Coordinates of C-alpha atoms and ligand atoms in Angstrom, one line a residue:
M1 CA 10.5 -16.5 12.0
I2 CA 11.9 -14.6 9.0
D3 CA 14.2 -17.0 7.2
S4 CA 17.8 -16.6 6.5
Q5 CA 17.2 -16.1 2.8
T6 CA 15.1 -12.9 3.2
P7 CA 17.1 -9.8 2.5
C8 CA 17.6 -8.2 5.9
R9 CA 19.5 -5.1 6.9
D10 CA 19.8 -2.7 9.8
L11 CA 19.0 0.7 8.5
E12 CA 19.5 4.1 10.2
V13 CA 16.6 6.5 10.8
L14 CA 17.2 9.7 8.9
S15 CA 13.9 11.3 10.0
C16 CA 10.6 10.3 11.5
R17 CA 8.1 13.1 11.5
P18 CA 4.3 13.3 11.9
G19 CA 2.6 15.1 9.1
S20 CA 0.2 18.0 9.4
D21 CA -2.2 15.4 10.8
P22 CA -0.3 13.7 13.7
S23 CA -1.8 10.3 12.9
L24 CA 0.1 10.1 9.6
V25 CA 3.9 9.7 10.0
N26 CA 6.7 9.9 7.4
L27 CA 9.7 7.6 8.2
I28 CA 12.8 7.9 6.2
L29 CA 15.6 5.3 6.5
S30 CA 19.1 5.4 5.0
A31 CA 19.0 2.8 2.3
P32 CA 21.9 3.3 -0.2
G33 CA 21.6 0.9 -3.1
W34 CA 18.1 -0.2 -2.2
T35 CA 15.6 -1.0 -5.0
C36 CA 12.0 -1.9 -4.8
R37 CA 8.9 -2.1 -7.0
P38 CA 5.6 -0.2 -6.3
G39 CA 3.3 -2.4 -4.2
Q40 CA 6.1 -4.3 -2.5
F41 CA 6.4 -4.1 1.3
V42 CA 8.9 -4.4 4.1
M43 CA 8.8 -5.8 7.6
L44 CA 10.2 -3.3 10.2
R45 CA 11.4 -3.9 13.7
P46 CA 13.3 -1.1 15.6
A47 CA 16.3 -2.4 17.5
Q48 CA 15.1 -0.7 20.7
W49 CA 11.8 -2.7 20.9
G50 CA 13.7 -5.4 22.7
A51 CA 11.4 -8.1 24.1
E52 CA 8.5 -5.8 24.5
L53 CA 7.2 -6.1 20.9
I54 CA 8.4 -9.3 19.4
W55 CA 7.0 -9.2 15.9
P56 CA 8.1 -6.9 13.1
R57 CA 5.3 -4.8 11.4
P58 CA 4.5 -4.8 7.6
F59 CA 4.4 -1.6 5.6
S60 CA 4.0 -0.7 2.0
V61 CA 7.0 1.1 0.6
C62 CA 6.0 4.6 -0.2
D63 CA 9.2 5.4 -2.2
V64 CA 12.9 4.6 -2.6
S65 CA 15.3 7.1 -3.9
E66 CA 18.7 8.7 -3.2
D67 CA 16.8 10.3 -0.2
G68 CA 16.3 7.0 1.4
L69 CA 13.6 4.4 2.0
R70 CA 10.3 6.2 2.7
I71 CA 7.4 4.7 4.7
L72 CA 4.2 6.5 5.2
F73 CA 2.1 5.0 8.0
Q74 CA -0.9 5.7 10.2
T75 CA -0.6 5.3 14.0
V76 CA -3.3 2.7 14.7
G77 CA -1.9 0.6 17.5
R78 CA 1.0 0.0 19.9
G79 CA 3.5 -0.9 17.3
T80 CA 2.9 2.0 15.0
R81 CA 2.8 4.4 18.0
R82 CA 6.2 3.1 19.1
L83 CA 7.5 3.4 15.6
A84 CA 6.4 7.0 15.5
E85 CA 8.8 7.7 18.4
L86 CA 11.9 6.8 16.4
T87 CA 14.6 9.5 16.3
P88 CA 17.4 10.1 13.8
G89 CA 20.4 7.8 14.2
Q90 CA 18.4 4.9 15.7
K91 CA 18.5 1.5 13.9
V92 CA 15.6 -0.4 12.4
T93 CA 15.9 -4.0 11.1
V94 CA 14.3 -4.1 7.7
W95 CA 13.3 -7.3 5.8
G96 CA 12.5 -6.8 2.2
P97 CA 11.5 -5.8 -0.3
L98 CA 8.9 -8.5 -0.2
G99 CA 5.9 -9.7 -2.1
R100 CA 4.4 -9.1 -5.5
W101 CA 4.0 -5.6 -7.0
F102 CA 1.5 -3.7 -9.2
R103 CA 1.9 -4.5 -12.9
I104 CA 1.4 -1.6 -15.2
D105 CA -0.3 -2.4 -18.5
E106 CA 2.0 -0.6 -21.0
S107 CA -0.6 -0.4 -23.8
R108 CA -3.8 0.5 -22.1
P109 CA -5.1 3.0 -19.5
N110 CA -4.2 2.2 -15.9
L111 CA -6.4 3.9 -13.2
I112 CA -5.1 4.0 -9.6
L113 CA -7.8 3.8 -7.0
A114 CA -6.3 4.8 -3.7
G115 CA -8.1 5.1 -0.3
G116 CA -6.6 7.0 2.7
V117 CA -3.1 5.9 3.6
G118 CA -3.4 3.3 0.8
I119 CA -2.1 6.1 -1.4
A120 CA 1.4 5.3 -0.1
P121 CA 2.7 2.9 -2.8
F122 CA 1.5 5.1 -5.6
V123 CA 4.0 7.9 -4.8
M124 CA 6.8 5.7 -6.2
L125 CA 4.6 4.4 -9.0
A126 CA 3.7 7.9 -10.2
R127 CA 7.2 9.3 -9.9
R128 CA 8.7 6.4 -11.9
E129 CA 6.0 6.0 -14.5
R130 CA 4.9 9.6 -15.3
R131 CA 2.9 8.3 -18.3
D132 CA -0.2 9.5 -20.1
N133 CA -2.0 6.2 -19.6
L134 CA -1.8 6.4 -15.8
S135 CA -4.2 8.4 -13.7
M136 CA -5.6 8.3 -10.1
L137 CA -8.8 8.7 -8.2
F138 CA -8.2 9.2 -4.5
G139 CA -10.8 8.8 -1.7
H140 CA -9.9 10.3 1.6
R141 CA -11.3 11.0 5.0
L142 CA -8.8 13.6 6.4
D143 CA -8.3 16.8 4.5
L144 CA -6.3 16.4 1.3
Q145 CA -3.2 18.3 2.4
H146 CA -2.4 15.6 5.0
Y147 CA -1.7 13.1 2.2
P148 CA 1.1 13.0 -0.5
Y149 CA -1.6 13.7 -3.1
D150 CA 0.2 16.7 -4.6
E151 CA 3.3 14.6 -5.3
I152 CA 1.3 12.2 -7.4
A153 CA -0.8 14.9 -9.0
A154 CA 2.4 16.6 -10.1
A155 CA 3.3 13.5 -12.2
I156 CA 0.0 12.1 -13.4
Q157 CA -3.7 13.2 -13.9
S158 CA -5.3 12.9 -10.4
E159 CA -8.6 13.7 -8.7
A160 CA -9.7 13.4 -5.1
M161 CA -13.0 12.9 -3.3
Q162 CA -13.4 13.4 0.4
Q163 CA -15.7 11.2 2.4
K164 CA -17.0 12.6 5.7
T165 CA -20.6 11.3 5.7
P166 CA -22.4 8.1 4.6
A167 CA -23.7 10.1 1.6
D168 CA -20.1 10.9 0.6
I169 CA -19.2 7.3 0.7
A170 CA -22.2 6.3 -1.4
T171 CA -21.3 9.0 -4.0
F172 CA -17.7 7.7 -4.0
E173 CA -18.9 4.1 -4.6
T174 CA -21.1 5.3 -7.5
V175 CA -18.1 7.1 -9.1
L176 CA -15.9 4.0 -8.5
S177 CA -18.5 1.9 -10.3
D178 CA -18.7 4.3 -13.2
R179 CA -14.9 4.6 -13.6
I180 CA -14.4 0.8 -13.4
K181 CA -17.2 0.2 -15.9
A182 CA -15.6 2.7 -18.3
L183 CA -12.4 0.6 -18.4
A184 CA -14.1 -2.7 -19.2
G185 CA -12.2 -4.3 -22.0
K186 CA -10.1 -1.1 -22.3
G187 CA -7.8 -0.9 -19.3
Q188 CA -7.3 -1.9 -15.7
V189 CA -7.5 -0.6 -12.2
L190 CA -4.8 -0.7 -9.5
A191 CA -6.3 -0.4 -6.0
C192 CA -4.9 0.0 -2.5
G193 CA -6.9 1.2 0.5
P194 CA -9.2 0.0 3.3
E195 CA -10.7 -3.4 2.9
P196 CA -14.3 -2.2 2.5
M197 CA -13.1 -0.1 -0.5
L198 CA -11.2 -3.1 -2.0
K199 CA -14.3 -5.2 -1.7
V200 CA -16.3 -2.6 -3.7
V201 CA -13.5 -2.3 -6.3
R202 CA -13.4 -6.1 -6.7
K203 CA -17.2 -6.3 -6.9
Y204 CA -17.4 -3.8 -9.7
C205 CA -14.4 -5.2 -11.6
L206 CA -16.1 -8.6 -11.6
E207 CA -19.6 -7.1 -12.4
H208 CA -18.3 -5.0 -15.3
G209 CA -15.6 -7.4 -16.5
T210 CA -12.8 -5.0 -15.9
D211 CA -9.2 -6.1 -15.2
G212 CA -8.0 -5.1 -11.7
Q213 CA -5.3 -5.6 -9.1
V214 CA -5.8 -5.0 -5.4
S215 CA -3.2 -4.8 -2.6
L216 CA -4.4 -6.6 0.6
E217 CA -3.4 -5.3 4.0
N218 CA -3.7 -8.6 5.9
R219 CA -2.0 -8.9 9.3
M220 CA 1.5 -10.3 9.0
A221 CA 4.0 -11.6 11.5
C222 CA 6.7 -13.3 9.4
G223 CA 6.4 -11.8 5.9
V224 CA 7.8 -14.9 4.2
G225 CA 5.1 -17.5 4.2
A226 CA 6.0 -19.3 7.4
C227 CA 3.4 -18.3 10.0
L228 CA 0.2 -18.5 8.0
G229 CA -1.1 -15.4 9.7
C230 CA -1.9 -13.6 6.5
V231 CA -3.8 -16.1 4.5
A232 CA -6.3 -15.1 1.8
K233 CA -8.9 -17.3 0.2
T234 CA -8.6 -17.9 -3.5
T235 CA -11.4 -18.2 -5.9
Q236 CA -10.3 -21.8 -6.3
G237 CA -11.2 -22.4 -2.6
D238 CA -7.5 -22.6 -1.4
Y239 CA -5.8 -20.5 1.1
V240 CA -2.5 -18.7 0.2
Q241 CA -0.2 -16.5 2.1
S242 CA -0.7 -12.9 1.0
C243 CA 2.9 -12.0 2.0
V244 CA 4.2 -14.4 -0.7
H245 CA 1.5 -14.7 -3.2
G246 CA 0.5 -11.0 -2.8
P247 CA 0.0 -8.5 -1.3
V248 CA -1.0 -7.5 -4.8
F249 CA -3.5 -9.9 -6.3
D250 CA -5.6 -10.1 -9.5
V251 CA -9.2 -9.4 -8.5
R252 CA -10.2 -12.7 -10.2
D253 CA -7.8 -14.7 -8.0
I254 CA -9.0 -13.9 -4.5
E255 CA -12.1 -13.7 -2.4
L256 CA -12.8 -10.6 -0.3
G257 CA -16.2 -11.4 1.1
A258 CA -19.4 -9.4 0.4
Ligands
LIG301 FE1 3.6 -15.1 7.9 FE2 2.4 -14.4 5.7 S1 3.0 -13.1 7.3 S2 2.8 -16.4 6.3

């Protein structure tokens, strides 16, 4: 279902390794000449899936450099478990880069709000931008060393809060509200993480009048607007494909429920 206009290449696996927590996997694909913007995504389908798994899977791009195209993913289902079994030399069909990306505001503070594996697209952003008006607040469930937090903290001011209990989550929500409020009329937030966190971010952006962008992680099958499997409801009452109109949206443009 991915159309013939979508950039598509068969890329070779350079490495595919679980991190210190085996549920988080780093996949590196050979991608000479590849470029991408932070927040864009790719659709991946390994050649050896055959007829067993028909649809490609969407992933945020963690980074693109001379070392290759890096994807950080969590094994949450059959597709990602099979993806984690890739070995060097195998081929993966890659469509992308796709979608809209995070826009940095050059003249005002930009606060990254990352949750869990939603930290992935900010590795590339922090490495490329390395600016004083960019900082990050990271909420995480697993211990911090399992995430690429240090890579980001080496480039921009960063802080992390772990959530293990409902009380931790409530504290994190309070901090989110405070930080978002502090940027009202002065800056913007860039958020990627689990949907409950994005709902909270959007709620406080609207409540405090703070500019914000959120990256949705809707299910996707085609990645190019054809299957309608990824629709998001706009504040105008329409439905748009998040693969084409997002996955990064202005918080004022989309609904995320309560
Ligand atoms: Fe098919 Fe978005 S994934 S329309």
